[in-house]
Amino acid sequence: MALISPSRRLRRTPFSDGVEAAGVKAYTVYNHMLLPTVFRSVEEDYHHLKQAVQVWDVACERQVELRGPDAGRLVQLLTPRDLRPMLPGQCYYVPIVDETGGMLNDPVAVKLAEDRWWISIADSDLLYWIKGLAYGYRLDVLVDEPDVSPLAVQGPRADDLMAAVFGDAVRDIRFFRFAHLDFQGHDVVVARSGYSKQGGFEIYVEGSDLGMPLWNALMEAGKTMDVHAGCPNLIERIESGLLSYGNDMTDDNTPHECGLGKFCNTQTAIGCIGRDALLRVAKEGPVKQIRAIAIDGPPVPLWDRWWPLLAGTTPVGRVSSAAWSPDFGTNVAIGMVRMTHWDDGTELTVQAPDGLRHATVKETFWN
Ligand code: THG
């Protein structure tokens, strides 16, 4: 592929100078912003992520901030997850659905206060849907995209690196909870979360000027811990079953098709815009669903489209993400598979760009 031309529309991040100094080799575009995808190589980055600690520029996980007395009501309009048990200081992974029950995004909701929320979005322009709802429902709430950029610290040594910069208080933060901590006299939100299953944190940096000082402090403190710049890793996230909106699912899919039923309480999520549609389809249950898939043969090539899944010559699904896993000695993949063929161990054929391959549906992901 040719290079992508830089422009003001393809937004840099507060950490881009650090990312470039660390030798970034490739980017993707996410929420109209640069997202690094490779530093040394996808495989080297993968091994390092599982052994040490990495600092990730995930500023492209933009925040939609809701502020005002109707903020809580507005968030519940968006999602079939029941938000009543959620307290300030908690994060929830929330499927967002439209009036047909189709997935519009799969963000992390951060409840800062009863009347102040961040919706940390995946790659779709959710801001406009939320602004439209706030206006249409005449809600008393401000909706905007603040100057807040997440920086992730991921890997088995993440606790030690974070403690070196923020103090031992970070060790007490529980999974999907956050604390307000001090960095150089600035209050930052630090959550135990992130787009890997290696453990770690996300720091929500308020104010672009704080970006490079924080990046540099983490790199400096991590010198003895083999810290390196990293990024969400294709191999690790497929092994871990972390979904990628726009790749593994779109607005054509319900949360149940995506295996996100465990994050839905459609019966009690009163107010959710997609509730009636989801209750209707829930009666039947999904007829296709996301599955882990092992693909035989040598390392698969990079993909930028669906690969058909066949039973004999009959199409029964499609693979949306795939990569060679060094640790599992097979290609790992995520795909959408029809009910008739989604059972564990079902043997299928995948039509990869370099030819037909044998594939096996898995009950669970690898991690
Ligand atoms: N962190 C933050 N914002 C984000 C992402 C993130 N926005 C974009 C994208 N990632 C949204 N998608 C996901 C997908 C999975 C998870 C988080 C965001 C995730 N899932 C865990 C799982 O499925 O096992 C845990 C979910 C839970 O138990 O609640 O972490 O990464 N800020």
PDB file of C-alpha atoms in Angstrom, residues 161-274:
ATOM      1  CA  LEU A 161       6.189   1.239  36.394  1.00  0.00           C
ATOM      2  CA  MET A 162       3.022   3.056  37.442  1.00  0.00           C
ATOM      3  CA  ALA A 163       4.032   2.913  41.111  1.00  0.00           C
ATOM      4  CA  ALA A 164       7.378   4.510  40.206  1.00  0.00           C
ATOM      5  CA  VAL A 165       5.561   7.504  38.660  1.00  0.00           C
ATOM      6  CA  PHE A 166       2.348   7.775  40.722  1.00  0.00           C
ATOM      7  CA  GLY A 167       3.265   6.049  44.003  1.00  0.00           C
ATOM      8  CA  ASP A 168       2.062   2.791  45.527  1.00  0.00           C
ATOM      9  CA  ALA A 169      -1.580   3.969  45.558  1.00  0.00           C
ATOM     10  CA  VAL A 170      -1.950   2.689  41.971  1.00  0.00           C
ATOM     11  CA  ARG A 171      -1.496  -0.883  43.217  1.00  0.00           C
ATOM     12  CA  ASP A 172      -4.794  -0.620  45.116  1.00  0.00           C
ATOM     13  CA  ILE A 173      -6.882   0.367  42.073  1.00  0.00           C
ATOM     14  CA  ARG A 174      -9.183  -2.554  41.243  1.00  0.00           C
ATOM     15  CA  PHE A 175     -10.084  -3.758  37.719  1.00  0.00           C
ATOM     16  CA  PHE A 176     -12.332  -1.257  35.912  1.00  0.00           C
ATOM     17  CA  ARG A 177     -12.090   1.222  38.798  1.00  0.00           C
ATOM     18  CA  PHE A 178     -10.245   4.526  38.733  1.00  0.00           C
ATOM     19  CA  ALA A 179      -8.584   6.908  41.168  1.00  0.00           C
ATOM     20  CA  HIS A 180      -7.607  10.571  40.935  1.00  0.00           C
ATOM     21  CA  LEU A 181      -3.823  10.821  41.307  1.00  0.00           C
ATOM     22  CA  ASP A 182      -1.304  13.644  41.094  1.00  0.00           C
ATOM     23  CA  PHE A 183       1.190  14.097  38.277  1.00  0.00           C
ATOM     24  CA  GLN A 184       3.377  17.218  38.526  1.00  0.00           C
ATOM     25  CA  GLY A 185       0.593  19.097  40.323  1.00  0.00           C
ATOM     26  CA  HIS A 186      -2.130  18.010  37.895  1.00  0.00           C
ATOM     27  CA  ASP A 187      -5.030  15.734  38.776  1.00  0.00           C
ATOM     28  CA  VAL A 188      -5.263  12.736  36.425  1.00  0.00           C
ATOM     29  CA  VAL A 189      -7.743   9.872  36.268  1.00  0.00           C
ATOM     30  CA  VAL A 190      -5.944   6.498  36.436  1.00  0.00           C
ATOM     31  CA  ALA A 191      -8.001   3.366  35.713  1.00  0.00           C
ATOM     32  CA  ARG A 192      -7.025  -0.294  35.827  1.00  0.00           C
ATOM     33  CA  SER A 193      -8.131  -1.192  32.304  1.00  0.00           C
ATOM     34  CA  GLY A 194      -6.820  -1.424  28.761  1.00  0.00           C
ATOM     35  CA  TYR A 195      -7.037  -3.185  25.426  1.00  0.00           C
ATOM     36  CA  SER A 196      -4.936  -6.229  26.378  1.00  0.00           C
ATOM     37  CA  LYS A 197      -5.225  -9.096  28.847  1.00  0.00           C
ATOM     38  CA  GLN A 198      -1.691  -8.574  30.160  1.00  0.00           C
ATOM     39  CA  GLY A 199      -2.898  -6.239  32.917  1.00  0.00           C
ATOM     40  CA  GLY A 200      -2.317  -2.537  33.205  1.00  0.00           C
ATOM     41  CA  PHE A 201      -3.674   0.962  33.438  1.00  0.00           C
ATOM     42  CA  GLU A 202      -5.092   3.793  31.406  1.00  0.00           C
ATOM     43  CA  ILE A 203      -4.234   7.382  32.311  1.00  0.00           C
ATOM     44  CA  TYR A 204      -6.756   9.955  31.085  1.00  0.00           C
ATOM     45  CA  VAL A 205      -4.561  12.985  30.377  1.00  0.00           C
ATOM     46  CA  GLU A 206      -6.509  16.255  30.600  1.00  0.00           C
ATOM     47  CA  GLY A 207      -4.741  18.969  28.602  1.00  0.00           C
ATOM     48  CA  SER A 208      -2.479  18.192  25.648  1.00  0.00           C
ATOM     49  CA  ASP A 209       0.431  20.071  27.270  1.00  0.00           C
ATOM     50  CA  LEU A 210       0.696  17.345  29.887  1.00  0.00           C
ATOM     51  CA  GLY A 211       1.130  14.617  27.246  1.00  0.00           C
ATOM     52  CA  MET A 212       4.867  14.655  26.588  1.00  0.00           C
ATOM     53  CA  PRO A 213       5.890  15.315  30.236  1.00  0.00           C
ATOM     54  CA  LEU A 214       3.941  12.187  31.249  1.00  0.00           C
ATOM     55  CA  TRP A 215       5.261  10.131  28.306  1.00  0.00           C
ATOM     56  CA  ASN A 216       8.837  11.116  29.215  1.00  0.00           C
ATOM     57  CA  ALA A 217       8.355  10.427  32.930  1.00  0.00           C
ATOM     58  CA  LEU A 218       7.112   6.894  32.193  1.00  0.00           C
ATOM     59  CA  MET A 219       9.962   6.192  29.764  1.00  0.00           C
ATOM     60  CA  GLU A 220      12.529   7.508  32.249  1.00  0.00           C
ATOM     61  CA  ALA A 221      11.125   5.588  35.253  1.00  0.00           C
ATOM     62  CA  GLY A 222      10.859   2.418  33.169  1.00  0.00           C
ATOM     63  CA  LYS A 223      14.494   2.281  32.022  1.00  0.00           C
ATOM     64  CA  THR A 224      15.275  -0.506  34.491  1.00  0.00           C
ATOM     65  CA  MET A 225      12.052  -2.362  33.565  1.00  0.00           C
ATOM     66  CA  ASP A 226      12.652  -2.760  29.823  1.00  0.00           C
ATOM     67  CA  VAL A 227       9.856  -0.279  29.067  1.00  0.00           C
ATOM     68  CA  HIS A 228       9.186   0.337  25.381  1.00  0.00           C
ATOM     69  CA  ALA A 229       6.653   2.246  23.328  1.00  0.00           C
ATOM     70  CA  GLY A 230       3.931  -0.149  22.197  1.00  0.00           C
ATOM     71  CA  CYS A 231       0.407  -0.193  20.862  1.00  0.00           C
ATOM     72  CA  PRO A 232      -2.664  -2.403  20.825  1.00  0.00           C
ATOM     73  CA  ASN A 233      -1.251  -5.656  19.438  1.00  0.00           C
ATOM     74  CA  LEU A 234      -3.146  -7.548  16.745  1.00  0.00           C
ATOM     75  CA  ILE A 235      -1.997 -11.007  17.868  1.00  0.00           C
ATOM     76  CA  GLU A 236      -2.534 -10.486  21.584  1.00  0.00           C
ATOM     77  CA  ARG A 237      -5.974  -8.939  21.178  1.00  0.00           C
ATOM     78  CA  ILE A 238      -7.215 -11.821  18.997  1.00  0.00           C
ATOM     79  CA  GLU A 239      -5.850 -14.390  21.472  1.00  0.00           C
ATOM     80  CA  SER A 240      -7.655 -12.448  24.206  1.00  0.00           C
ATOM     81  CA  GLY A 241     -10.932 -12.166  22.291  1.00  0.00           C
ATOM     82  CA  LEU A 242     -10.979  -8.364  22.407  1.00  0.00           C
ATOM     83  CA  LEU A 243     -13.275  -7.155  19.639  1.00  0.00           C
ATOM     84  CA  SER A 244     -12.500  -4.355  17.199  1.00  0.00           C
ATOM     85  CA  TYR A 245     -15.468  -2.223  16.185  1.00  0.00           C
ATOM     86  CA  GLY A 246     -15.605  -1.800  12.398  1.00  0.00           C
ATOM     87  CA  ASN A 247     -13.569  -4.989  11.938  1.00  0.00           C
ATOM     88  CA  ASP A 248     -15.318  -7.703  13.951  1.00  0.00           C
ATOM     89  CA  MET A 249     -18.729  -6.028  14.207  1.00  0.00           C
ATOM     90  CA  THR A 250     -20.669  -3.118  12.739  1.00  0.00           C
ATOM     91  CA  ASP A 251     -24.146  -1.587  13.034  1.00  0.00           C
ATOM     92  CA  ASP A 252     -25.419  -4.721  11.237  1.00  0.00           C
ATOM     93  CA  ASN A 253     -24.795  -6.742  14.409  1.00  0.00           C
ATOM     94  CA  THR A 254     -26.609  -6.915  17.735  1.00  0.00           C
ATOM     95  CA  PRO A 255     -24.612  -7.150  20.976  1.00  0.00           C
ATOM     96  CA  HIS A 256     -25.750 -10.792  21.278  1.00  0.00           C
ATOM     97  CA  GLU A 257     -24.275 -11.646  17.893  1.00  0.00           C
ATOM     98  CA  CYS A 258     -21.019 -10.123  19.169  1.00  0.00           C
ATOM     99  CA  GLY A 259     -21.005 -12.280  22.298  1.00  0.00           C
ATOM    100  CA  LEU A 260     -21.636  -9.154  24.380  1.00  0.00           C
ATOM    101  CA  GLY A 261     -24.885 -10.478  25.896  1.00  0.00           C
ATOM    102  CA  LYS A 262     -23.120 -10.587  29.274  1.00  0.00           C
ATOM    103  CA  PHE A 263     -22.861  -6.799  29.132  1.00  0.00           C
ATOM    104  CA  CYS A 264     -26.622  -6.397  28.433  1.00  0.00           C
ATOM    105  CA  ASN A 265     -29.530  -6.348  30.887  1.00  0.00           C
ATOM    106  CA  THR A 266     -32.119  -5.540  28.294  1.00  0.00           C
ATOM    107  CA  GLN A 267     -35.101  -6.353  30.584  1.00  0.00           C
ATOM    108  CA  THR A 268     -34.076  -3.791  33.212  1.00  0.00           C
ATOM    109  CA  ALA A 269     -32.218  -1.221  31.083  1.00  0.00           C
ATOM    110  CA  ILE A 270     -35.253   1.065  31.070  1.00  0.00           C
ATOM    111  CA  GLY A 271     -34.817   3.955  28.661  1.00  0.00           C
ATOM    112  CA  CYS A 272     -32.381   2.261  26.266  1.00  0.00           C
ATOM    113  CA  ILE A 273     -33.320   3.271  22.735  1.00  0.00           C
ATOM    114  CA  GLY A 274     -32.705  -0.188  21.274  1.00  0.00           C
TER     115      GLY A 274
END
